[in-house]
Coordinates of C-alpha atoms in Angstrom, one line a residue:
M1 CA -4.6 -31.6 6.4
E2 CA -3.8 -28.9 3.8
Y3 CA -7.2 -27.3 4.4
N4 CA -6.2 -26.7 8.0
H5 CA -3.1 -24.9 6.8
I6 CA -5.3 -22.5 4.8
I7 CA -7.4 -21.7 7.9
T8 CA -4.2 -21.2 9.9
L9 CA -3.0 -18.6 7.3
I10 CA -6.4 -16.8 7.3
K11 CA -6.3 -16.6 11.1
E12 CA -2.7 -15.3 11.1
M13 CA -3.7 -12.6 8.6
E14 CA -5.9 -11.0 11.3
R15 CA -2.7 -9.3 12.3
L16 CA -3.2 -7.0 9.3
K17 CA -6.5 -5.9 10.8
N18 CA -4.8 -5.2 14.2
N19 CA -1.6 -3.6 13.1
T20 CA -2.0 0.1 12.4
R21 CA -0.4 2.4 9.9
T22 CA 0.7 6.0 10.4
A23 CA -2.5 7.4 9.0
W24 CA -5.6 8.4 10.7
T25 CA -9.2 8.0 9.6
S26 CA -11.6 10.9 9.5
T27 CA -12.9 9.8 12.9
G28 CA -9.5 10.1 14.4
R29 CA -8.4 6.5 14.8
Q30 CA -5.4 4.9 13.2
E31 CA -6.2 2.9 10.1
S32 CA -5.2 -0.8 9.9
I33 CA -2.9 -2.3 7.3
A34 CA -5.9 -4.3 6.1
E35 CA -8.0 -1.2 5.6
H36 CA -5.3 0.4 3.5
S37 CA -4.8 -2.7 1.4
W38 CA -8.6 -3.0 0.8
R39 CA -9.0 0.6 -0.3
L40 CA -5.8 0.3 -2.5
T41 CA -7.4 -2.7 -4.2
M42 CA -10.6 -0.8 -4.8
F43 CA -8.7 2.2 -6.1
S44 CA -6.9 -0.2 -8.5
M45 CA -10.2 -1.8 -9.6
V46 CA -11.9 1.4 -10.6
L47 CA -9.2 2.2 -13.0
E48 CA -9.6 -0.9 -15.2
E49 CA -11.7 0.7 -17.9
Y50 CA -9.0 3.5 -18.3
L51 CA -5.9 1.4 -18.6
H52 CA -6.3 -1.2 -21.4
D53 CA -2.7 -2.5 -21.5
I54 CA -2.6 -3.7 -17.9
D55 CA -3.5 -7.1 -16.4
F56 CA -6.0 -6.2 -13.7
N57 CA -6.1 -9.7 -12.3
K58 CA -2.5 -9.2 -11.5
V59 CA -3.0 -5.6 -10.3
L60 CA -5.6 -6.8 -7.8
R61 CA -3.4 -9.6 -6.5
L62 CA -0.4 -7.2 -6.2
S63 CA -2.6 -4.7 -4.3
L64 CA -3.7 -7.4 -1.8
I65 CA -0.2 -8.8 -1.3
H66 CA 1.9 -5.7 -1.3
D67 CA 1.9 -5.2 2.5
L68 CA 1.7 -8.8 3.8
G69 CA 5.3 -8.4 5.0
E70 CA 4.0 -5.9 7.6
A71 CA 2.0 -8.6 9.4
Y72 CA 4.4 -9.0 12.4
E73 CA 6.3 -5.7 12.8
G74 CA 3.7 -3.4 11.3
D75 CA 4.1 -0.3 9.1
V76 CA 7.0 2.1 9.2
S77 CA 6.3 5.7 8.4
A78 CA 7.9 7.0 5.3
T79 CA 9.1 10.0 7.3
I80 CA 11.4 7.7 9.3
A81 CA 14.8 7.0 7.7
V82 CA 15.4 3.2 7.5
D83 CA 17.8 1.0 5.5
P84 CA 15.6 0.0 2.6
V85 CA 17.5 -3.3 2.1
M86 CA 17.0 -4.3 5.7
K87 CA 13.4 -3.3 5.6
L88 CA 12.8 -5.4 2.5
K89 CA 14.7 -8.3 4.1
K90 CA 12.5 -8.1 7.3
E91 CA 9.3 -7.9 5.3
E92 CA 10.3 -10.9 3.1
E93 CA 11.1 -12.9 6.3
A94 CA 7.7 -11.9 7.7
L95 CA 6.0 -12.9 4.5
Q96 CA 7.8 -16.3 4.5
R97 CA 6.6 -16.8 8.1
L98 CA 3.0 -15.8 7.3
I99 CA 2.7 -18.1 4.2
A100 CA 4.6 -21.0 5.7
P101 CA 1.5 -23.1 6.2
L102 CA 0.6 -23.0 2.5
S103 CA 1.6 -25.4 -0.3
E104 CA 4.9 -24.8 -2.1
K105 CA 3.0 -23.8 -5.2
T106 CA 0.9 -21.1 -3.4
R107 CA 3.9 -19.9 -1.4
Q108 CA 5.8 -19.4 -4.6
T109 CA 2.9 -17.5 -6.2
F110 CA 2.7 -15.2 -3.2
L111 CA 6.5 -14.6 -3.2
E112 CA 6.6 -13.9 -6.9
L113 CA 3.8 -11.4 -6.7
W114 CA 5.4 -9.7 -3.6
W115 CA 8.8 -9.5 -5.4
E116 CA 7.1 -8.2 -8.6
Y117 CA 5.6 -5.4 -6.6
N118 CA 8.8 -4.5 -4.7
K119 CA 10.9 -4.5 -7.9
G120 CA 8.4 -2.3 -9.6
E121 CA 9.5 -3.4 -13.1
T122 CA 6.1 -4.3 -14.7
R123 CA 3.4 -1.8 -15.6
E124 CA 1.2 -3.6 -13.1
A125 CA 3.7 -3.2 -10.3
R126 CA 4.3 0.4 -11.2
L127 CA 0.6 1.1 -11.1
V128 CA 0.1 -0.5 -7.7
K129 CA 3.1 1.4 -6.3
A130 CA 1.8 4.7 -7.6
L131 CA -1.7 4.1 -6.2
D132 CA -0.3 2.8 -2.9
K133 CA 1.4 6.2 -2.4
M134 CA -1.6 8.1 -3.6
E135 CA -4.0 6.1 -1.3
T136 CA -1.8 6.9 1.6
I137 CA -1.8 10.6 0.8
I138 CA -5.6 10.6 0.2
Q139 CA -6.0 9.1 3.7
H140 CA -3.7 11.7 5.1
N141 CA -5.8 14.4 3.5
Q142 CA -9.1 12.9 4.8
G143 CA -7.8 12.0 8.2
A144 CA -8.1 13.7 11.6
N145 CA -4.3 13.9 11.9
P146 CA -2.1 15.0 14.8
T147 CA -1.5 18.8 15.0
D148 CA 2.2 18.3 14.0
F149 CA 1.3 16.4 10.8
D150 CA 3.5 17.5 7.8
Y151 CA 1.2 17.7 4.7
L152 CA 4.0 19.2 2.6
F153 CA 6.1 16.0 3.0
N154 CA 3.4 14.3 0.9
L155 CA 3.9 16.5 -2.1
E156 CA 7.1 14.6 -3.0
Y157 CA 6.2 11.3 -1.3
G158 CA 6.2 8.6 -4.0
K159 CA 5.7 11.2 -6.8
T160 CA 8.1 9.6 -9.2
H161 CA 6.0 6.4 -9.1
A162 CA 3.2 8.2 -10.9
Q163 CA 5.3 9.3 -13.8
F164 CA 4.9 6.1 -15.8
D165 CA 1.5 7.0 -17.2
L166 CA -0.3 10.3 -18.1
M167 CA -3.6 9.3 -16.5
I168 CA -1.9 8.3 -13.2
Q169 CA 0.1 11.6 -13.3
S170 CA -3.3 13.5 -13.6
L171 CA -4.7 11.6 -10.6
R172 CA -1.6 12.5 -8.7
E173 CA -1.9 16.1 -9.5
I174 CA -5.5 16.1 -8.1
V175 CA -4.2 14.5 -4.9
D176 CA -1.3 17.0 -4.7
Q177 CA -3.8 19.9 -5.1
E178 CA -5.8 18.5 -2.2
T179 CA -2.6 18.2 -0.1
L180 CA -1.8 21.8 -0.8
I181 CA -5.3 22.8 0.4
Q182 CA -4.8 20.8 3.6
A183 CA -1.4 22.4 4.2
N184 CA -2.8 25.9 3.7
N185 CA -5.7 25.2 6.0
K186 CA -3.3 24.0 8.7
K187 CA -1.2 27.1 8.2
L188 CA -4.4 29.3 8.6
E189 CA -5.5 27.4 11.7
S190 CA -2.1 27.9 13.4
H191 CA -2.3 31.7 13.0

């Protein structure tokens, strides 16, 4: 019977393929939550050889789990002011609903990882938070965005999360330079 519950969860997780984010791909379609989580996980994975004091098994798990709470109501743009406590509460409720078919032990593991990410107290969680913001900005820089897209917003978006490590700060500086180029190109196009 427990095997059926695992399949039920996997079927329910399709929602993450269908729910879109407020970022566009280079072909002009909105990306899914699942696509963002996949690329964030790959971004995390390629950094393993550079960050020796981090548990990358945990990093990969955090990367995969961090947005599971968006399975039912989707992503909310960072440009929209929301009550962060209510947002977190709704996402936790969604996560609880999503993982309900699983065993108590597995539910507990998922919840602990999700809370670790959201609290951002461990080096692993800080890394994933920093990369989560950077992956979003990279997608914005690559995407075929609407004409009213505000690239300059991204220069401060999640910037403080990158400050825990010099290498991550350096990556963020590259992303910010690309963002400035996009903002300048947009300005030139509008003239």
